[in-house]
């Protein structure tokens, strides 16, 4: 059985794409999406790498409902944005 999958349609089904800058919905947490997976009824789970100036836990797995696109508050404490590489 040969199944053709359109990569663009797969990406369109996700809240965030790999490489997107995101933050947490309740506090600044500037992070880069490094991976993602489906978690059944829990929805989407994202592997993120934090770029906050201070963060003892750089790598996290977080439910998609807890994330949003990066905002100014998160950019203000983001190493990548401060250095101009993002």
mmCIF file with all atom_site columns, C-alpha atoms in Angstrom, residues 26-72:
data_model
loop_
_atom_site.group_PDB
_atom_site.id
_atom_site.type_symbol
_atom_site.label_atom_id
_atom_site.label_alt_id
_atom_site.label_comp_id
_atom_site.label_asym_id
_atom_site.label_entity_id
_atom_site.label_seq_id
_atom_site.pdbx_PDB_ins_code
_atom_site.Cartn_x
_atom_site.Cartn_y
_atom_site.Cartn_z
_atom_site.occupancy
_atom_site.B_iso_or_equiv
_atom_site.pdbx_formal_charge
_atom_site.auth_seq_id
_atom_site.auth_comp_id
_atom_site.auth_asym_id
_atom_site.auth_atom_id
_atom_site.pdbx_PDB_model_num
ATOM 1  C CA . UNK A 1 26 ? 0.568  32.613 32.126 1.00 0.00 ? 26 UNK A CA 1
ATOM 2  C CA . UNK A 1 27 ? 4.150  33.906 32.321 1.00 0.00 ? 27 UNK A CA 1
ATOM 3  C CA . UNK A 1 28 ? 7.045  34.917 30.066 1.00 0.00 ? 28 UNK A CA 1
ATOM 4  C CA . UNK A 1 29 ? 8.899  31.819 28.888 1.00 0.00 ? 29 UNK A CA 1
ATOM 5  C CA . UNK A 1 30 ? 10.630 32.590 25.571 1.00 0.00 ? 30 UNK A CA 1
ATOM 6  C CA . UNK A 1 31 ? 11.170 29.249 23.879 1.00 0.00 ? 31 UNK A CA 1
ATOM 7  C CA . UNK A 1 32 ? 11.766 27.626 20.537 1.00 0.00 ? 32 UNK A CA 1
ATOM 8  C CA . UNK A 1 33 ? 9.622  24.678 19.412 1.00 0.00 ? 33 UNK A CA 1
ATOM 9  C CA . UNK A 1 34 ? 11.998 21.731 18.945 1.00 0.00 ? 34 UNK A CA 1
ATOM 10 C CA . UNK A 1 35 ? 9.522  18.887 18.535 1.00 0.00 ? 35 UNK A CA 1
ATOM 11 C CA . UNK A 1 36 ? 5.867  17.968 18.738 1.00 0.00 ? 36 UNK A CA 1
ATOM 12 C CA . UNK A 1 37 ? 3.611  14.976 19.097 1.00 0.00 ? 37 UNK A CA 1
ATOM 13 C CA . UNK A 1 38 ? -0.059 14.098 19.457 1.00 0.00 ? 38 UNK A CA 1
ATOM 14 C CA . UNK A 1 39 ? -1.229 13.004 22.902 1.00 0.00 ? 39 UNK A CA 1
ATOM 15 C CA . UNK A 1 40 ? -4.708 11.648 22.267 1.00 0.00 ? 40 UNK A CA 1
ATOM 16 C CA . UNK A 1 41 ? -7.366 13.478 24.246 1.00 0.00 ? 41 UNK A CA 1
ATOM 17 C CA . UNK A 1 42 ? -4.694 15.720 25.825 1.00 0.00 ? 42 UNK A CA 1
ATOM 18 C CA . UNK A 1 43 ? -4.071 17.342 22.443 1.00 0.00 ? 43 UNK A CA 1
ATOM 19 C CA . UNK A 1 44 ? -0.630 18.370 21.287 1.00 0.00 ? 44 UNK A CA 1
ATOM 20 C CA . UNK A 1 45 ? 2.586  18.137 23.297 1.00 0.00 ? 45 UNK A CA 1
ATOM 21 C CA . UNK A 1 46 ? 5.533  20.310 22.336 1.00 0.00 ? 46 UNK A CA 1
ATOM 22 C CA . UNK A 1 47 ? 9.194  19.887 23.147 1.00 0.00 ? 47 UNK A CA 1
ATOM 23 C CA . UNK A 1 48 ? 10.585 23.371 23.725 1.00 0.00 ? 48 UNK A CA 1
ATOM 24 C CA . UNK A 1 49 ? 13.989 24.882 24.500 1.00 0.00 ? 49 UNK A CA 1
ATOM 25 C CA . UNK A 1 50 ? 13.910 27.924 26.775 1.00 0.00 ? 50 UNK A CA 1
ATOM 26 C CA . UNK A 1 51 ? 15.969 30.995 25.868 1.00 0.00 ? 51 UNK A CA 1
ATOM 27 C CA . UNK A 1 52 ? 15.118 32.961 29.033 1.00 0.00 ? 52 UNK A CA 1
ATOM 28 C CA . UNK A 1 53 ? 18.037 34.800 30.644 1.00 0.00 ? 53 UNK A CA 1
ATOM 29 C CA . UNK A 1 54 ? 17.577 32.704 33.775 1.00 0.00 ? 54 UNK A CA 1
ATOM 30 C CA . UNK A 1 55 ? 15.983 29.280 33.559 1.00 0.00 ? 55 UNK A CA 1
ATOM 31 C CA . UNK A 1 56 ? 17.204 26.192 35.420 1.00 0.00 ? 56 UNK A CA 1
ATOM 32 C CA . UNK A 1 57 ? 15.128 23.920 33.113 1.00 0.00 ? 57 UNK A CA 1
ATOM 33 C CA . UNK A 1 58 ? 16.002 24.719 29.502 1.00 0.00 ? 58 UNK A CA 1
ATOM 34 C CA . UNK A 1 59 ? 14.189 21.741 27.960 1.00 0.00 ? 59 UNK A CA 1
ATOM 35 C CA . UNK A 1 60 ? 10.511 21.004 28.587 1.00 0.00 ? 60 UNK A CA 1
ATOM 36 C CA . UNK A 1 61 ? 7.540  19.071 27.251 1.00 0.00 ? 61 UNK A CA 1
ATOM 37 C CA . UNK A 1 62 ? 4.412  21.258 27.419 1.00 0.00 ? 62 UNK A CA 1
ATOM 38 C CA . UNK A 1 63 ? 0.797  20.840 26.329 1.00 0.00 ? 63 UNK A CA 1
ATOM 39 C CA . UNK A 1 64 ? -0.140 23.040 23.394 1.00 0.00 ? 64 UNK A CA 1
ATOM 40 C CA . UNK A 1 65 ? -3.034 24.635 25.295 1.00 0.00 ? 65 UNK A CA 1
ATOM 41 C CA . UNK A 1 66 ? -0.445 26.188 27.650 1.00 0.00 ? 66 UNK A CA 1
ATOM 42 C CA . UNK A 1 67 ? 1.446  27.924 24.838 1.00 0.00 ? 67 UNK A CA 1
ATOM 43 C CA . UNK A 1 68 ? 0.963  31.004 22.676 1.00 0.00 ? 68 UNK A CA 1
ATOM 44 C CA . UNK A 1 69 ? 3.068  32.884 20.112 1.00 0.00 ? 69 UNK A CA 1
ATOM 45 C CA . UNK A 1 70 ? 5.938  34.856 21.646 1.00 0.00 ? 70 UNK A CA 1
ATOM 46 C CA . UNK A 1 71 ? 4.996  38.306 22.942 1.00 0.00 ? 71 UNK A CA 1
ATOM 47 C CA . UNK A 1 72 ? 6.890  41.437 24.012 1.00 0.00 ? 72 UNK A CA 1
#
